[in-house]
Amino acid sequence: MKLWKGRFQKEADPKTNDFNSSISIDSRMYKEDIEGSIAHATMLGAAGIIDKGESEKICAELEKIEKDIETGVLHIDPDAEDIHTFIEGELTARIGDAGKRLHTARSRNDQVALDVRLTLRKECAGLMEQLKELINVLCDQAEEYADTVMPGYTHLQRAQPITFGHHLMAYAEMFLRDIGRMQDALKRMDVCPLGSGALAGTTYPLDRDLTAKLLGFSGVSRNSLDGVADRDFCAEIAAAISLAMVHLSRFSEEIILWCSWEFKFIELDDAFSTGSSIMPQKKNPDITELIRGKSGRVFGDLMALLTMMKGLPLAYNKDMQEDKEAVFDAVDTLRLCLTPFIPMLKTMRVLKENMRAAAAKGFINATDCADYLVASKGLPFRDAYKITGELVALCIERGLTLETLPIDEYKKVCNAFDEGVYEAINLEKCVRDRKVKGAPCPENVRAAAKEVRTIVNGL
């Protein structure tokens, strides 16, 4: 049965039905559709718009329908136009005319606007729990490796000494912002559109505040046109998910590099790696490579939503049926990526000696050498910078490092040097002395992990 059949004297072509149908996508919202319908029916009864006994009968049968779908007694008809039509049709088949009263003062336009909000509210809660778990893993490992020296990079060139714990906490900050963006989107989404009707509300004396309260919304939409035409929340959530995927992809790229023989900073557990069909020595970080690839898919979902909405006049247009496939795909992809990523990160083996060896070979303590001349010998920084640059060139020419360059060679370049330079350029000291807020000294790393964990666990 089509909810709009009354105007038409001819059946729609089957190809039209197939093209128009959204049941394959929106069937996942059956719980939310039933939840919204129960709230609507309860309000209709309380406001005296329909008989209270009929309202209670509708609600009781809707609960049975939900249970029957969950237990497999009732199968969602794949030939139905959408989940709203299917549930209302099943309700009417079970309780007769009372079921036909459910749609009083409601349009599919405000109904679907509600269902998508309810669904995304639940889905985002699940994603935020996963992100919180990921952040806690990062905090745990940051504390464990707060003293593990590694090279920090700019332009993918060794730059200055940091610790692995400090590096991990940078990603904890990113994922914490991702949670914040989702929370912000949910706040703006926290209005109930039910009661907007098709676009112009209704002449029935609805109690919209009651409906909103029953569904856990903080208020109702102020404008009926916007109530049915707004999909900002879909785009916002897709944008938040896109940034989370950017962060996951960046992290994945670093893990891919760290796993390579050229770096060999970490080794992934066998349970989270794959091999080659022809090269028996291979151990591939396929999870991270897939995440890196799937990020583009999520960006496409966001672009689909923005492009879909950019030229639409008010109010509802059928183009908006495409909203669910795009935003649900973004949700599902982020969930899919986080599911193996978190235990993969938790079980990876950190090769601390390799990190320390890489840090020793990259002249990443050159700035500390220059700072030694400034702080201990009173040289202007630009002079100290030039002197240190000459020392680095000399070390490269002779196959030495700043740590192994003899003091006599230091003095030939600048007589101000003494044996104290070796302590100043010690990598562990270089890290320990970086105590300014946000810098990588071990105390800062541990304090940041504690603070971030407290924030996350309080969300």
CSV table of C-alpha atoms in Angstrom, one decimal:
chain,number,residue,atom,x,y,z
A,1,MET,CA,0.0,0.0,0.0
A,2,LYS,CA,1.2,3.5,-0.9
A,3,LEU,CA,0.5,6.2,1.6
A,4,TRP,CA,0.0,8.6,-1.3
A,5,LYS,CA,-2.3,6.3,-3.4
A,6,GLY,CA,-5.5,8.3,-3.1
A,7,ARG,CA,-4.7,10.8,-5.8
A,8,PHE,CA,-3.7,8.2,-8.4
A,9,GLN,CA,-5.9,6.1,-10.6
A,10,LYS,CA,-3.1,4.0,-12.1
A,11,GLU,CA,-0.5,1.8,-10.5
A,12,ALA,CA,3.1,3.0,-10.6
A,13,ASP,CA,5.4,1.2,-13.0
A,14,PRO,CA,7.5,-1.4,-11.1
A,15,LYS,CA,10.7,0.3,-12.2
A,16,THR,CA,9.4,3.5,-10.6
A,17,ASN,CA,8.7,1.6,-7.4
A,18,ASP,CA,12.2,0.2,-7.4
A,19,PHE,CA,13.8,3.6,-8.1
A,20,ASN,CA,11.6,5.4,-5.5
A,21,SER,CA,12.0,2.8,-2.7
A,22,SER,CA,14.3,3.6,0.2
A,23,ILE,CA,13.5,0.5,2.3
A,24,SER,CA,17.0,-1.0,1.8
A,25,ILE,CA,18.5,2.0,3.5
A,26,ASP,CA,15.9,3.2,6.0
A,27,SER,CA,14.9,-0.2,7.3
A,28,ARG,CA,17.8,0.2,9.9
A,29,MET,CA,15.6,3.0,11.5
A,30,TYR,CA,12.7,0.7,12.4
A,31,LYS,CA,13.3,1.1,16.1
A,32,GLU,CA,13.5,4.9,15.8
A,33,ASP,CA,10.4,5.0,13.6
A,34,ILE,CA,8.5,3.0,16.1
A,35,GLU,CA,9.8,5.1,19.0
A,36,GLY,CA,8.7,8.3,17.2
A,37,SER,CA,5.3,6.8,16.4
A,38,ILE,CA,4.7,5.7,20.0
A,39,ALA,CA,5.5,9.3,21.2
A,40,HIS,CA,3.2,10.8,18.5
A,41,ALA,CA,0.4,8.4,19.3
A,42,THR,CA,0.8,9.1,23.0
A,43,MET,CA,0.6,12.8,22.4
A,44,LEU,CA,-2.5,12.4,20.1
A,45,GLY,CA,-4.3,10.6,22.9
A,46,ALA,CA,-3.2,13.0,25.6
A,47,ALA,CA,-4.3,16.0,23.5
A,48,GLY,CA,-7.7,14.4,22.8
A,49,ILE,CA,-7.0,14.4,19.0
A,50,ILE,CA,-7.7,10.6,19.0
A,51,ASP,CA,-9.4,8.5,21.6
A,52,LYS,CA,-7.0,7.6,24.4
A,53,GLY,CA,-8.0,4.0,24.2
A,54,GLU,CA,-7.0,3.9,20.6
A,55,SER,CA,-3.8,5.7,21.4
A,56,GLU,CA,-2.9,3.0,23.9
A,57,LYS,CA,-3.9,0.2,21.5
A,58,ILE,CA,-1.6,1.7,18.9
A,59,CYS,CA,1.4,2.0,21.3
A,60,ALA,CA,0.9,-1.5,22.6
A,61,GLU,CA,0.8,-3.0,19.1
A,62,LEU,CA,3.8,-0.9,17.9
A,63,GLU,CA,5.8,-2.4,20.8
A,64,LYS,CA,4.8,-5.9,19.7
A,65,ILE,CA,5.8,-5.1,16.1
A,66,GLU,CA,9.3,-4.0,17.3
A,67,LYS,CA,9.7,-7.2,19.3
A,68,ASP,CA,8.6,-9.3,16.4
A,69,ILE,CA,11.1,-7.7,14.1
A,70,GLU,CA,13.9,-8.1,16.6
A,71,THR,CA,13.1,-11.8,17.2
A,72,GLY,CA,12.6,-12.6,13.5
A,73,VAL,CA,8.9,-13.3,13.7
A,74,LEU,CA,8.2,-10.4,11.4
A,75,HIS,CA,10.5,-9.7,8.4
A,76,ILE,CA,10.7,-6.3,6.9
A,77,ASP,CA,9.2,-6.4,3.4
A,78,PRO,CA,12.0,-5.5,0.9
A,79,ASP,CA,9.2,-4.4,-1.6
A,80,ALA,CA,7.8,-1.8,0.8
A,81,GLU,CA,8.4,1.8,-0.3
A,82,ASP,CA,10.0,2.7,3.0
A,83,ILE,CA,10.2,1.7,6.7
A,84,HIS,CA,7.4,4.2,7.6
A,85,THR,CA,5.0,2.7,5.1
A,86,PHE,CA,5.9,-0.9,6.2
A,87,ILE,CA,5.3,-0.3,9.9
A,88,GLU,CA,2.1,1.7,9.4
A,89,GLY,CA,0.8,-1.0,7.0
A,90,GLU,CA,1.6,-3.8,9.5
A,91,LEU,CA,0.0,-1.9,12.3
A,92,THR,CA,-3.2,-1.3,10.3
A,93,ALA,CA,-3.3,-5.0,9.3
A,94,ARG,CA,-3.1,-6.0,12.9
A,95,ILE,CA,-5.5,-3.5,14.6
A,96,GLY,CA,-7.6,-2.1,11.7
A,97,ASP,CA,-8.9,1.4,11.7
A,98,ALA,CA,-7.1,2.4,14.9
A,99,GLY,CA,-3.9,1.9,13.0
A,100,LYS,CA,-5.0,4.3,10.3
A,101,ARG,CA,-5.3,7.1,13.0
A,102,LEU,CA,-1.6,7.0,13.7
A,103,HIS,CA,-0.7,9.3,10.9
A,104,THR,CA,-3.1,12.0,12.1
A,105,ALA,CA,-1.3,15.4,12.1
A,106,ARG,CA,1.9,13.9,10.8
A,107,SER,CA,3.7,13.8,7.4
A,108,ARG,CA,6.4,11.5,6.2
A,109,ASN,CA,8.4,14.7,5.9
A,110,ASP,CA,8.6,15.4,9.6
A,111,GLN,CA,8.5,11.7,10.4
A,112,VAL,CA,11.7,11.0,8.5
A,113,ALA,CA,13.4,14.2,9.8
A,114,LEU,CA,12.7,12.8,13.2
A,115,ASP,CA,13.8,9.3,12.5
A,116,VAL,CA,17.2,10.4,11.1
A,117,ARG,CA,17.8,12.6,14.1
A,118,LEU,CA,17.0,9.7,16.5
A,119,THR,CA,19.2,7.3,14.6
A,120,LEU,CA,22.2,9.6,14.4
A,121,ARG,CA,21.9,10.5,18.0
A,122,LYS,CA,22.3,6.8,18.9
A,123,GLU,CA,25.0,6.2,16.3
A,124,CYS,CA,27.1,9.1,17.4
A,125,ALA,CA,26.9,8.0,21.0
A,126,GLY,CA,28.4,4.7,19.9
A,127,LEU,CA,31.2,6.4,17.9
A,128,MET,CA,32.1,8.6,20.8
A,129,GLU,CA,32.4,5.6,23.0
A,130,GLN,CA,34.8,4.1,20.6
A,131,LEU,CA,36.8,7.3,20.3
A,132,LYS,CA,36.9,7.5,24.1
A,133,GLU,CA,38.3,3.9,24.2
A,134,LEU,CA,40.9,4.8,21.7
A,135,ILE,CA,42.0,7.9,23.6
A,136,ASN,CA,42.3,5.9,26.8
A,137,VAL,CA,44.6,3.4,25.0
A,138,LEU,CA,46.7,6.3,23.8
A,139,CYS,CA,46.9,7.7,27.3
A,140,ASP,CA,48.0,4.4,28.7
A,141,GLN,CA,50.7,3.9,26.1
A,142,ALA,CA,51.8,7.6,26.4
A,143,GLU,CA,52.4,7.0,30.1
A,144,GLU,CA,54.3,3.8,29.4
A,145,TYR,CA,56.6,5.4,26.8
A,146,ALA,CA,56.8,8.9,28.3
A,147,ASP,CA,60.7,8.5,28.5
A,148,THR,CA,61.2,6.7,25.1
A,149,VAL,CA,63.2,9.1,23.0
A,150,MET,CA,62.5,9.2,19.2
A,151,PRO,CA,63.1,11.7,16.5
A,152,GLY,CA,60.4,14.3,15.8
A,153,TYR,CA,59.9,15.1,12.2
A,154,THR,CA,59.1,18.1,10.0
A,155,HIS,CA,59.0,17.6,6.2
A,156,LEU,CA,59.5,13.9,7.0
A,157,GLN,CA,63.1,14.9,8.0
A,158,ARG,CA,64.5,14.3,11.5
A,159,ALA,CA,64.0,17.5,13.3
A,160,GLN,CA,64.2,17.5,17.2
A,161,PRO,CA,64.1,14.9,19.9
A,162,ILE,CA,60.7,14.1,21.4
A,163,THR,CA,59.3,11.0,23.1
A,164,PHE,CA,57.0,8.4,21.7
A,165,GLY,CA,54.5,9.2,24.5
A,166,HIS,CA,54.4,12.8,23.4
A,167,HIS,CA,53.8,11.7,19.8
A,168,LEU,CA,50.9,9.5,20.9
A,169,MET,CA,49.3,12.3,22.9
A,170,ALA,CA,49.2,14.5,19.8
A,171,TYR,CA,46.7,12.0,18.4
A,172,ALA,CA,44.8,11.9,21.7
A,173,GLU,CA,44.2,15.6,21.3
A,174,MET,CA,43.0,15.2,17.8
A,175,PHE,CA,40.5,12.5,18.7
A,176,LEU,CA,39.4,14.5,21.7
A,177,ARG,CA,38.5,17.3,19.3
A,178,ASP,CA,36.6,14.8,17.2
A,179,ILE,CA,34.4,13.9,20.1
A,180,GLY,CA,33.8,17.7,20.8
A,181,ARG,CA,32.7,18.2,17.2
A,182,MET,CA,30.2,15.4,17.4
A,183,GLN,CA,28.9,16.8,20.7
A,184,ASP,CA,28.5,20.2,19.1
A,185,ALA,CA,26.6,18.7,16.1
A,186,LEU,CA,24.3,16.8,18.5
A,187,LYS,CA,23.5,20.0,20.4
A,188,ARG,CA,22.3,21.7,17.3
A,189,MET,CA,20.4,18.6,16.3
A,190,ASP,CA,18.6,18.4,19.6
A,191,VAL,CA,15.3,19.7,18.4
A,192,CYS,CA,12.2,17.7,17.6
A,193,PRO,CA,10.8,18.4,14.1
A,194,LEU,CA,7.6,16.3,14.6
A,195,GLY,CA,4.7,18.6,14.3
A,196,SER,CA,6.1,20.5,11.3
A,197,GLY,CA,3.9,18.3,9.1
A,198,ALA,CA,4.7,18.3,5.4
A,199,LEU,CA,5.9,21.9,5.6
A,200,ALA,CA,3.2,24.1,7.2
A,201,GLY,CA,2.4,22.5,10.5
A,202,THR,CA,-1.2,21.4,11.2
A,203,THR,CA,-4.5,22.7,12.4
A,204,TYR,CA,-4.7,20.1,15.1
A,205,PRO,CA,-3.9,21.2,18.6
A,206,LEU,CA,-0.7,19.3,18.9
A,207,ASP,CA,1.4,19.3,22.1
A,208,ARG,CA,4.8,19.4,20.5
A,209,ASP,CA,6.6,20.0,23.8
A,210,LEU,CA,5.2,16.7,25.1
A,211,THR,CA,6.4,14.8,22.0
A,212,ALA,CA,9.8,16.3,22.4
A,213,LYS,CA,10.0,15.4,26.0
A,214,LEU,CA,8.9,11.8,25.4
A,215,LEU,CA,11.7,11.5,22.8
A,216,GLY,CA,14.4,13.1,24.9
A,217,PHE,CA,14.8,16.4,22.9
A,218,SER,CA,15.5,19.7,24.6
A,219,GLY,CA,13.0,21.6,22.5
A,220,VAL,CA,11.1,21.7,19.2
A,221,SER,CA,12.0,23.2,15.8
A,222,ARG,CA,10.9,26.9,15.6
A,223,ASN,CA,10.0,26.9,11.9
A,224,SER,CA,8.0,24.2,10.2
A,225,LEU,CA,9.8,24.8,6.8
A,226,ASP,CA,13.2,24.4,8.4
A,227,GLY,CA,11.9,21.5,10.5
A,228,VAL,CA,11.4,19.3,7.4
A,229,ALA,CA,14.1,20.8,5.2
A,230,ASP,CA,17.1,20.9,7.6
A,231,ARG,CA,19.8,18.4,6.9
A,232,ASP,CA,22.6,20.5,8.4
A,233,PHE,CA,23.0,18.0,11.1
A,234,CYS,CA,23.7,15.2,8.6
A,235,ALA,CA,26.4,17.4,7.0
A,236,GLU,CA,27.9,18.4,10.4
A,237,ILE,CA,28.1,14.8,11.6
A,238,ALA,CA,29.6,13.7,8.3
A,239,ALA,CA,32.1,16.6,8.6
A,240,ALA,CA,33.0,15.6,12.1
A,241,ILE,CA,33.4,12.0,11.0
A,242,SER,CA,35.5,13.1,8.0
A,243,LEU,CA,37.9,14.9,10.3
A,244,ALA,CA,38.1,11.8,12.5
A,245,MET,CA,39.0,9.8,9.4
A,246,VAL,CA,41.7,12.4,8.5
A,247,HIS,CA,43.2,11.8,11.9
A,248,LEU,CA,42.9,8.0,11.7
A,249,SER,CA,44.4,8.2,8.2
A,250,ARG,CA,47.4,10.3,9.3
A,251,PHE,CA,48.0,8.0,12.2
A,252,SER,CA,47.7,5.0,9.9
A,253,GLU,CA,50.3,6.5,7.5
A,254,GLU,CA,52.7,6.9,10.4
A,255,ILE,CA,52.1,3.3,11.6
A,256,ILE,CA,52.7,2.1,8.0
A,257,LEU,CA,56.1,4.0,8.0
A,258,TRP,CA,57.0,2.8,11.5
A,259,CYS,CA,56.4,-0.8,10.5
A,260,SER,CA,58.7,-0.6,7.5
A,261,TRP,CA,62.2,-1.9,7.6
A,262,GLU,CA,63.4,1.6,6.8
A,263,PHE,CA,62.0,2.8,10.2
A,264,LYS,CA,61.2,-0.4,12.2
A,265,PHE,CA,60.0,1.6,15.2
A,266,ILE,CA,57.1,-0.7,15.9
A,267,GLU,CA,55.9,-4.2,15.1
A,268,LEU,CA,52.2,-5.1,14.8
A,269,ASP,CA,50.8,-8.2,16.4
A,270,ASP,CA,50.3,-11.1,13.9
A,271,ALA,CA,46.5,-10.9,14.7
A,272,PHE,CA,46.4,-7.5,13.1
A,273,SER,CA,48.6,-8.0,10.1
A,274,THR,CA,48.4,-9.9,6.8
A,275,GLY,CA,50.8,-11.6,4.5
A,276,SER,CA,51.5,-11.9,0.8
A,277,SER,CA,50.3,-14.7,-1.6
A,278,ILE,CA,53.7,-14.9,-3.2
A,279,MET,CA,56.3,-13.4,-0.8
A,280,PRO,CA,56.6,-15.4,2.4
A,281,GLN,CA,58.6,-12.8,4.2
A,282,LYS,CA,55.9,-10.1,4.1
A,283,LYS,CA,54.0,-8.8,7.1
A,284,ASN,CA,51.7,-6.1,5.9
A,285,PRO,CA,49.8,-3.4,7.9
A,286,ASP,CA,46.7,-3.9,5.9
A,287,ILE,CA,44.3,-2.5,8.5
A,288,THR,CA,46.0,0.9,8.4
A,289,GLU,CA,46.2,0.9,4.6
A,290,LEU,CA,42.5,0.2,4.4
A,291,ILE,CA,41.8,3.0,6.8
A,292,ARG,CA,43.9,5.3,4.7
A,293,GLY,CA,41.8,4.3,1.7
A,294,LYS,CA,38.4,4.4,3.4
A,295,SER,CA,39.0,8.0,4.5
A,296,GLY,CA,38.4,9.1,0.8
A,297,ARG,CA,35.1,7.2,0.9
A,298,VAL,CA,33.9,9.2,3.9
A,299,PHE,CA,35.0,12.5,2.3
A,300,GLY,CA,32.8,11.5,-0.6
A,301,ASP,CA,29.8,11.0,1.7
A,302,LEU,CA,30.3,14.5,3.0
A,303,MET,CA,30.6,16.0,-0.5
A,304,ALA,CA,27.4,14.0,-1.6
A,305,LEU,CA,25.5,15.6,1.3
A,306,LEU,CA,26.7,19.1,0.6
A,307,THR,CA,26.1,18.8,-3.2
A,308,MET,CA,22.6,17.3,-2.6
A,309,MET,CA,21.5,20.2,-0.5
A,310,LYS,CA,23.2,23.2,-2.2
A,311,GLY,CA,20.5,23.9,-4.8
A,312,LEU,CA,17.3,22.8,-3.0
A,313,PRO,CA,14.4,25.3,-2.5
A,314,LEU,CA,12.3,25.0,0.6
A,315,ALA,CA,10.9,22.8,1.8
A,316,TYR,CA,11.2,19.0,1.3
A,317,ASN,CA,12.5,17.6,-2.0
A,318,LYS,CA,13.0,14.0,-2.9
A,319,ASP,CA,16.7,14.6,-3.4
A,320,MET,CA,16.9,14.5,0.4
A,321,GLN,CA,16.1,10.8,0.4
A,322,GLU,CA,19.8,10.4,-0.5
A,323,ASP,CA,20.8,11.9,3.0
A,324,LYS,CA,20.6,8.6,4.8
A,325,GLU,CA,22.8,6.5,2.5
A,326,ALA,CA,25.6,9.1,2.7
A,327,VAL,CA,25.6,9.8,6.4
A,328,PHE,CA,25.0,6.2,7.5
A,329,ASP,CA,27.9,5.1,5.3
A,330,ALA,CA,30.1,7.7,7.0
A,331,VAL,CA,29.0,6.4,10.4
A,332,ASP,CA,29.4,2.8,9.5
A,333,THR,CA,32.9,3.3,7.9
A,334,LEU,CA,34.3,5.1,11.0
A,335,ARG,CA,32.9,2.4,13.3
A,336,LEU,CA,34.4,-0.3,11.0
A,337,CYS,CA,37.8,1.4,11.0
A,338,LEU,CA,37.9,2.0,14.8
A,339,THR,CA,36.9,-1.6,15.6
A,340,PRO,CA,40.2,-3.3,14.6
A,341,PHE,CA,42.4,-0.1,15.0
A,342,ILE,CA,42.0,0.1,18.8
A,343,PRO,CA,43.1,-3.5,19.7
A,344,MET,CA,45.8,-3.2,17.0
A,345,LEU,CA,47.2,-0.2,18.7
A,346,LYS,CA,46.9,-1.8,22.1
A,347,THR,CA,48.9,-4.8,21.1
A,348,MET,CA,51.7,-3.3,18.9
A,349,ARG,CA,55.3,-3.8,20.1
A,350,VAL,CA,57.4,-0.7,20.5
A,351,LEU,CA,61.0,-1.0,19.5
A,352,LYS,CA,62.5,1.5,21.8
A,353,GLU,CA,66.2,0.8,20.8
A,354,ASN,CA,65.4,1.5,17.1
A,355,MET,CA,63.8,4.8,18.0
A,356,ARG,CA,66.7,5.9,20.1
A,357,ALA,CA,69.2,4.9,17.4
A,358,ALA,CA,67.3,6.9,14.8
A,359,ALA,CA,67.3,9.9,17.1
A,360,ALA,CA,71.1,9.7,17.5
A,361,LYS,CA,71.8,9.7,13.8
A,362,GLY,CA,69.7,12.7,12.7
A,363,PHE,CA,71.5,15.7,14.3
A,364,ILE,CA,68.2,16.4,16.0
A,365,ASN,CA,70.1,17.9,19.0
A,366,ALA,CA,71.6,20.6,16.8
A,367,THR,CA,69.3,23.3,18.2
A,368,ASP,CA,70.3,22.2,21.7
A,369,CYS,CA,73.9,22.7,20.7
A,370,ALA,CA,73.2,26.2,19.5
A,371,ASP,CA,71.1,26.9,22.7
A,372,TYR,CA,74.2,25.8,24.7
A,373,LEU,CA,76.3,28.5,23.1
A,374,VAL,CA,73.5,31.1,23.8
A,375,ALA,CA,72.7,30.1,27.4
A,376,SER,CA,76.2,29.1,28.6
A,377,LYS,CA,78.5,31.3,26.5
A,378,GLY,CA,76.4,34.3,25.8
A,379,LEU,CA,76.5,34.2,22.0
A,380,PRO,CA,73.7,35.6,19.9
A,381,PHE,CA,71.4,32.9,18.6
A,382,ARG,CA,72.1,33.6,14.9
A,383,ASP,CA,75.9,33.3,15.5
A,384,ALA,CA,75.3,30.1,17.5
A,385,TYR,CA,73.0,28.8,14.7
A,386,LYS,CA,75.7,29.4,12.1
A,387,ILE,CA,78.4,27.7,14.1
A,388,THR,CA,76.3,24.7,14.8
A,389,GLY,CA,75.5,24.4,11.1
A,390,GLU,CA,79.2,24.3,10.3
A,391,LEU,CA,79.6,21.6,12.9
A,392,VAL,CA,76.8,19.5,11.4
A,393,ALA,CA,78.4,19.8,7.9
A,394,LEU,CA,81.8,18.8,9.4
A,395,CYS,CA,80.2,15.7,11.1
A,396,ILE,CA,78.5,14.7,7.8
A,397,GLU,CA,81.8,15.0,6.0
A,398,ARG,CA,83.6,12.8,8.5
A,399,GLY,CA,80.9,10.3,9.2
A,400,LEU,CA,80.5,11.5,12.8
A,401,THR,CA,77.6,12.8,15.0
A,402,LEU,CA,77.7,15.8,17.4
A,403,GLU,CA,78.1,13.3,20.2
A,404,THR,CA,81.1,11.6,18.7
A,405,LEU,CA,82.8,14.8,17.3
A,406,PRO,CA,86.0,15.4,19.4
A,407,ILE,CA,86.1,18.5,21.5
A,408,ASP,CA,89.2,19.7,19.6
A,409,GLU,CA,87.1,19.9,16.4
A,410,TYR,CA,84.4,21.8,18.3
A,411,LYS,CA,87.0,24.4,19.4
A,412,LYS,CA,88.4,24.8,15.9
A,413,VAL,CA,85.0,26.1,14.8
A,414,CYS,CA,84.3,28.1,18.0
A,415,ASN,CA,86.7,28.4,20.9
A,416,ALA,CA,83.9,28.9,23.3
A,417,PHE,CA,83.1,25.2,23.4
A,418,ASP,CA,84.1,23.1,26.4
A,419,GLU,CA,83.3,19.5,27.6
A,420,GLY,CA,79.9,20.8,28.8
A,421,VAL,CA,78.6,20.6,25.3
A,422,TYR,CA,78.3,16.8,25.5
A,423,GLU,CA,75.9,17.0,28.4
A,424,ALA,CA,73.9,19.7,26.7
A,425,ILE,CA,73.3,17.6,23.6
A,426,ASN,CA,72.5,14.4,25.4
A,427,LEU,CA,69.2,13.3,23.9
A,428,GLU,CA,67.6,12.3,27.1
A,429,LYS,CA,68.5,15.7,28.6
A,430,CYS,CA,67.3,17.5,25.5
A,431,VAL,CA,63.9,16.0,26.1
A,432,ARG,CA,63.9,16.4,29.9
A,433,ASP,CA,64.7,20.1,29.6
A,434,ARG,CA,61.8,20.8,27.3
A,435,LYS,CA,59.5,21.6,30.2
A,436,VAL,CA,57.5,24.5,28.8
A,437,LYS,CA,53.7,23.7,28.7
A,438,GLY,CA,52.9,21.4,25.8
A,439,ALA,CA,56.5,20.3,25.3
A,440,PRO,CA,57.7,16.6,25.4
A,441,CYS,CA,59.4,16.3,28.8
A,442,PRO,CA,58.2,13.0,30.5
A,443,GLU,CA,56.5,14.9,33.3
A,444,ASN,CA,54.4,16.9,30.8
A,445,VAL,CA,53.5,13.7,28.9
A,446,ARG,CA,52.3,11.9,32.0
A,447,ALA,CA,50.4,15.0,33.2
A,448,ALA,CA,48.8,15.4,29.8
A,449,ALA,CA,47.7,11.7,29.8
A,450,LYS,CA,46.2,12.1,33.2
A,451,GLU,CA,44.4,15.3,32.3
A,452,VAL,CA,43.0,13.9,29.0
A,453,ARG,CA,41.9,10.7,30.6
A,454,THR,CA,40.0,12.6,33.2
A,455,ILE,CA,38.3,14.7,30.6
A,456,VAL,CA,37.4,11.7,28.5
A,457,ASN,CA,36.1,9.7,31.4
A,458,GLY,CA,34.0,12.6,32.5
A,459,LEU,CA,32.2,12.9,29.1
